[in-house]
XYZ file of C-alpha atoms in Angstrom:
405
model
C 0.000 0.000 0.000
C 1.718 3.189 -1.125
C 2.354 5.990 1.367
C 1.670 3.749 4.375
C 4.267 2.661 6.891
C 4.545 -1.099 7.485
C 2.769 -0.652 10.839
C -0.073 1.280 9.237
C -0.416 -1.315 6.496
C -0.520 -4.158 9.039
C -3.209 -2.340 11.039
C -5.308 -1.775 7.921
C -5.044 -5.441 6.924
C -5.934 -6.570 10.456
C -8.986 -4.300 10.451
C -9.866 -5.516 6.957
C -10.047 -9.117 8.170
C -12.150 -8.207 11.204
C -14.522 -6.051 9.145
C -15.026 -8.833 6.588
C -15.960 -11.211 9.397
C -17.985 -8.541 11.200
C -20.128 -7.509 8.253
C -20.338 -11.064 6.929
C -21.590 -12.588 10.175
C -23.563 -9.712 11.676
C -25.134 -8.281 8.513
C -24.871 -10.009 5.135
C -25.587 -13.573 6.285
C -28.996 -12.646 7.688
C -30.890 -12.715 4.371
C -29.623 -16.264 3.745
C -30.516 -17.515 7.237
C -33.896 -15.759 7.617
C -36.093 -18.236 5.653
C -34.881 -21.215 7.695
C -35.368 -19.320 10.955
C -38.924 -18.383 10.000
C -39.711 -21.962 8.958
C -38.402 -23.522 12.193
C -40.305 -21.119 14.439
C -43.473 -21.294 12.334
C -43.649 -17.545 11.781
C -43.912 -15.336 8.716
C -40.590 -14.241 7.248
C -41.854 -10.649 7.640
C -41.659 -11.180 11.423
C -38.020 -12.137 11.112
C -37.289 -8.985 9.114
C -39.296 -6.968 11.617
C -37.004 -8.362 14.299
C -33.871 -7.203 12.510
C -35.471 -3.772 12.086
C -36.003 -3.501 15.848
C -32.474 -4.766 16.474
C -30.966 -2.226 14.047
C -32.775 0.551 15.900
C -31.303 -0.647 19.203
C -27.832 -0.628 17.644
C -28.359 2.894 16.383
C -29.406 4.172 19.797
C -26.155 3.012 21.400
C -23.883 4.219 18.570
C -23.187 7.737 19.978
C -22.226 6.132 23.297
C -19.879 3.694 21.530
C -18.354 6.576 19.567
C -17.819 8.576 22.741
C -16.033 5.597 24.317
C -13.797 5.350 21.246
C -12.855 9.026 21.592
C -12.232 8.739 25.344
C -10.598 5.332 25.766
C -9.333 4.501 22.279
C -11.157 2.808 19.419
C -8.987 -0.338 19.570
C -10.191 -1.124 23.104
C -13.806 -0.590 22.025
C -13.275 -2.956 19.070
C -11.914 -5.614 21.438
C -14.927 -5.301 23.723
C -17.141 -5.464 20.643
C -15.550 -8.742 19.540
C -16.407 -10.382 22.860
C -19.934 -8.968 22.717
C -20.393 -10.150 19.122
C -19.309 -13.696 19.977
C -21.674 -13.856 22.961
C -24.609 -12.400 21.000
C -24.161 -14.891 18.150
C -24.131 -17.761 20.655
C -27.400 -16.419 22.086
C -28.896 -16.445 18.572
C -27.682 -19.994 18.021
C -29.217 -21.160 21.307
C -32.614 -19.588 20.573
C -35.488 -22.070 20.864
C -38.301 -19.665 20.015
C -38.898 -16.396 18.201
C -38.691 -14.257 21.347
C -35.305 -15.679 22.328
C -34.033 -15.130 18.795
C -35.215 -11.497 18.881
C -33.265 -10.998 22.111
C -30.170 -12.437 20.429
C -30.605 -10.188 17.405
C -30.818 -7.101 19.598
C -27.567 -8.145 21.277
C -26.001 -8.656 17.830
C -26.816 -5.111 16.757
C -25.690 -3.640 20.068
C -22.353 -5.391 19.534
C -22.223 -4.123 15.946
C -22.106 -0.538 17.199
C -18.776 -1.344 18.877
C -17.159 -3.521 16.232
C -17.991 -2.308 12.702
C -16.975 0.585 10.432
C -17.657 3.567 12.710
C -15.255 2.346 15.386
C -12.751 1.066 12.821
C -12.727 4.482 11.104
C -12.227 6.162 14.480
C -9.190 3.933 15.097
C -7.668 4.923 11.762
C -8.299 8.600 12.490
C -6.582 8.220 15.872
C -3.660 6.095 14.700
C -2.743 7.086 11.131
C -2.790 10.882 11.431
C -2.999 12.831 8.170
C -3.157 9.532 6.258
C -6.532 8.745 7.850
C -8.669 9.432 4.772
C -6.463 7.278 2.560
C -6.349 4.563 5.253
C -10.158 4.525 5.383
C -10.230 4.006 1.610
C -7.808 1.073 1.897
C -9.890 -0.479 4.675
C -13.125 -0.272 2.714
C -11.342 -1.821 -0.266
C -10.451 -4.917 1.769
C -13.739 -5.145 3.673
C -15.693 -4.915 0.411
C -15.235 -8.664 0.026
C -17.558 -9.362 2.981
C -20.693 -9.977 0.918
C -18.830 -11.838 -1.824
C -17.421 -14.222 0.776
C -20.304 -14.606 3.204
C -23.357 -14.901 0.926
C -22.036 -18.039 -0.798
C -20.212 -19.219 2.358
C -23.400 -19.086 4.419
C -25.348 -20.834 1.645
C -22.689 -23.559 1.504
C -22.611 -23.971 5.301
C -26.385 -24.519 5.369
C -25.926 -27.612 3.220
C -24.206 -29.395 6.128
C -25.267 -27.379 9.189
C -28.504 -25.924 10.507
C -28.760 -22.191 11.164
C -28.098 -22.684 14.890
C -24.733 -24.287 14.149
C -23.906 -21.584 11.599
C -24.309 -18.970 14.319
C -21.970 -20.948 16.588
C -19.329 -21.016 13.837
C -19.743 -17.266 13.383
C -19.281 -16.744 17.129
C -16.047 -18.720 16.954
C -14.757 -16.430 14.202
C -15.178 -13.394 16.439
C -13.608 -15.051 19.474
C -10.691 -16.758 17.707
C -9.889 -14.325 14.877
C -11.310 -10.855 15.516
C -10.580 -10.592 19.241
C -6.830 -11.381 18.977
C -6.460 -8.931 16.081
C -8.271 -6.168 17.948
C -6.177 -6.793 21.062
C -3.047 -6.433 18.927
C -4.444 -3.172 17.556
C -4.604 -1.726 21.078
C -0.798 -2.065 21.154
C -0.473 -0.563 17.695
C -2.659 2.391 18.687
C -0.504 3.086 21.750
C 2.634 3.042 19.574
C 1.010 5.347 17.028
C -0.021 7.793 19.759
C 3.634 8.153 20.785
C 4.689 9.297 17.312
C 5.076 13.071 16.812
C 1.841 14.689 15.699
C 1.752 15.813 12.072
C -0.042 18.912 10.949
C -3.137 18.212 8.878
C -5.332 20.491 6.803
C -8.022 22.483 8.622
C -11.515 21.395 7.543
C -13.695 23.930 5.773
C -16.519 23.623 8.336
C -15.493 23.339 11.964
C -17.703 25.558 14.094
C -20.824 27.669 14.078
C -24.439 27.303 13.034
C -23.558 26.546 9.426
C -21.478 23.595 10.619
C -24.353 22.305 12.774
C -26.934 22.537 10.005
C -24.543 20.873 7.585
C -24.009 18.043 10.039
C -27.790 17.574 10.213
C -27.798 17.274 6.415
C -24.959 14.746 6.590
C -26.976 12.629 9.046
C -30.064 12.901 6.812
C -28.126 11.972 3.681
C -26.575 8.889 5.255
C -29.943 7.958 6.754
C -31.585 7.927 3.316
C -28.643 6.016 1.850
C -28.845 3.531 4.716
C -32.544 2.976 4.107
C -32.049 2.207 0.421
C -28.986 0.052 1.063
C -30.463 -1.935 3.967
C -33.756 -2.588 2.192
C -32.003 -3.735 -0.963
C -29.232 -5.826 0.563
C -31.400 -7.627 3.110
C -33.790 -8.650 0.318
C -31.532 -8.833 -2.724
C -31.704 -12.618 -3.214
C -35.473 -13.121 -2.593
C -36.304 -9.884 -4.452
C -34.420 -11.013 -7.553
C -36.259 -14.337 -7.353
C -39.611 -12.523 -7.196
C -38.605 -10.511 -10.264
C -38.198 -13.755 -12.221
C -34.468 -14.450 -11.797
C -35.089 -17.697 -9.899
C -31.962 -19.448 -8.689
C -29.747 -16.931 -10.477
C -30.360 -14.444 -7.661
C -27.512 -15.701 -5.475
C -25.084 -15.647 -8.414
C -26.115 -12.116 -9.371
C -25.871 -10.986 -5.740
C -22.265 -12.176 -5.514
C -21.349 -9.506 -8.099
C -22.184 -6.852 -5.534
C -18.983 -7.377 -3.526
C -16.546 -7.272 -6.472
C -18.302 -4.115 -7.702
C -17.774 -2.538 -4.282
C -14.090 -3.392 -4.465
C -13.834 -2.144 -8.067
C -15.321 1.235 -7.127
C -12.709 1.651 -4.408
C -9.888 0.658 -6.745
C -11.096 3.190 -9.308
C -11.345 5.842 -6.611
C -7.812 5.094 -5.395
C -6.408 5.174 -8.917
C -8.259 8.150 -10.372
C -10.194 9.882 -7.598
C -7.651 10.248 -4.799
C -7.813 14.046 -5.115
C -11.601 14.116 -5.509
C -13.220 16.076 -2.637
C -15.302 13.944 -0.296
C -18.547 15.937 -0.932
C -18.190 15.360 -4.689
C -17.619 11.656 -4.126
C -20.728 11.593 -1.922
C -22.872 12.939 -4.757
C -21.436 10.446 -7.247
C -22.088 7.526 -4.912
C -25.612 8.776 -4.176
C -26.460 8.942 -7.899
C -25.362 5.364 -8.576
C -27.868 3.660 -6.243
C -31.121 5.010 -7.764
C -29.553 4.544 -11.213
C -29.015 0.857 -10.436
C -32.562 0.409 -9.137
C -33.955 2.094 -12.259
C -32.043 -0.368 -14.448
C -33.441 -3.292 -12.450
C -37.033 -2.038 -12.623
C -36.848 -1.425 -16.379
C -35.126 -4.675 -17.379
C -36.366 -7.428 -15.023
C -36.437 -10.385 -15.463
C -33.556 -10.072 -17.946
C -30.378 -11.517 -16.457
C -28.277 -8.817 -18.147
C -30.242 -6.078 -16.428
C -29.916 -7.794 -13.063
C -26.155 -8.077 -13.545
C -25.960 -4.377 -14.443
C -28.040 -3.531 -11.366
C -25.755 -5.515 -9.026
C -22.626 -3.928 -10.481
C -23.917 -0.333 -10.448
C -25.438 -0.684 -6.971
C -22.216 -2.229 -5.724
C -20.222 0.660 -7.173
C -22.410 3.172 -5.340
C -22.400 1.219 -2.095
C -18.628 0.806 -2.273
C -18.108 4.539 -2.611
C -20.572 5.233 0.215
C -18.497 3.090 2.543
C -15.560 5.409 1.847
C -17.636 8.575 2.134
C -19.182 7.532 5.459
C -15.731 7.960 7.006
C -14.052 10.568 4.845
C -16.912 13.084 4.496
C -17.333 13.837 8.245
C -13.539 13.891 8.632
C -13.126 16.312 5.714
C -15.957 18.607 6.815
C -15.488 18.665 10.591
C -12.011 17.312 11.450
C -10.728 14.703 13.933
C -11.949 16.271 17.186
C -14.862 14.192 18.475
C -14.738 12.078 15.306
C -15.859 8.848 17.008
C -18.907 10.413 18.646
C -19.799 12.234 15.447
C -19.752 8.943 13.551
C -21.917 7.519 16.328
C -24.579 10.164 15.775
C -24.445 9.516 12.039
C -24.918 5.804 12.763
C -27.872 6.609 15.010
C -29.596 8.510 12.217
C -28.662 5.954 9.557
C -29.672 2.913 11.586
C -32.737 4.607 13.014
C -34.132 5.186 9.529
C -32.775 2.031 7.928
C -34.102 -0.045 10.835
C -37.534 0.001 9.250
C -36.160 -0.787 5.791
C -36.052 -4.622 5.857
C -39.544 -4.862 7.351
C -40.962 -2.078 5.145
C -39.662 -3.632 1.937
C -40.818 -7.080 3.048
C -44.351 -5.712 3.502
C -44.177 -3.750 0.236
C -43.023 -6.794 -1.738
C -46.040 -8.715 -0.492
C -48.538 -5.865 -0.855
C -47.642 -4.157 -4.150
C -45.146 -6.522 -5.742
C -41.445 -6.298 -6.578
C -41.360 -3.698 -9.363
C -43.400 -0.984 -7.589
C -41.276 -1.638 -4.492
C -38.117 -1.058 -6.508
C -39.518 2.244 -7.788
C -40.211 3.363 -4.199
C -36.577 2.633 -3.314
C -35.527 4.643 -6.369
C -37.484 7.666 -5.120
C -35.760 7.426 -1.732
C -32.419 7.252 -3.539
C -33.161 10.420 -5.498
C -33.941 12.244 -2.243
C -30.518 11.176 -1.015
C -28.929 12.685 -4.146
C -30.632 16.016 -3.431
C -29.323 16.111 0.160
C -25.713 15.392 -0.785
C -25.992 17.895 -3.619
C -26.802 20.583 -1.040
C -23.849 19.479 1.117
C -21.584 19.806 -1.929
C -22.926 23.312 -2.619
C -22.297 24.359 0.984
C -18.787 22.933 1.076
C -17.859 24.796 -2.107
C -19.272 28.035 -0.693
C -17.309 27.585 2.548
C -14.117 26.842 0.659
C -14.613 29.972 -1.454
C -15.131 32.109 1.675
C -11.957 30.714 3.280
C -9.894 31.421 0.159
C -11.344 34.933 -0.070
C -10.550 35.708 3.587
C -6.967 34.477 3.134
C -6.390 36.747 0.156
C -7.851 39.900 1.677
């Protein structure tokens, strides 16, 4: 990895492994496991998706607290605690003997997610890699983009020899035996990084004042809308493609999502490294409704579904970068962890209803009208990030003008 010290590179790779396992076990695997869970408990699959919606909301509510802990005590320690919590919560899910016990496990899973996924990992990179933080975040999202590509087919394959209870136990083992040791090592790395001389970094365009506050509200709103579209689509991507006439090809098409995420990050690293974060946010926001429009217009054509998965993956991949780099670019490192926590609260609070809402919509109005509703939400997201871009350009112009007076 160019421009990274060996220690920085090792930390990024360690976080990449833990984020692949984190997102794969705590997020992407759910859509593959949900039908079997619903069948065993004799409940509608909509109930299962309603459960994940409630659990996502619980995770969002604790996110500012987790971010504050990362700022105060170090993100690496919070990640380590999160690994233990994730392992325990997955065991609780695996031991569930009824729907209520499984709901309790899911809530624990999402509470653990607030401590162990991107927000805390980004905070660690901001604390430990100094002025290289934005580039480090890009590298991390590049590696972690393989989570869906690995865990959708891996979970499907595991279900051929294991039941969903046993799959959850295997997932718990991954957190205890792989993620926890890596996060404990990162606490040592973070202490070493903190002892290095501080390097001067650029002053963000928006740091204080009412304009900064209102812009932060827009940032939360933009990520909330993006989270709604992303959560609804990704939790239902395989069954939704089947309902649109793709049949068994849905899993194969869905596996293109991960490589597209990775490709978008590679393209950004190669050609967009100097692209301002607000501009990248607008580009990523445009790609998601564009992908959904392609799907709605072409289904059940396999070519259209492939194009949808690739375009949506490109947008989602860029959003993963922007979710860390945009707040850092606009507001700086001070209070970065807690700020990401508030963004997660807004994003998860809105996206919490997404899996359940789309599940109901698919049953009530059918797949194509549901896709068009998601497209409308995506276009609203574009408008919000467009306003953030306008404000950031205006602020930059004012700063330049004041420096030349």
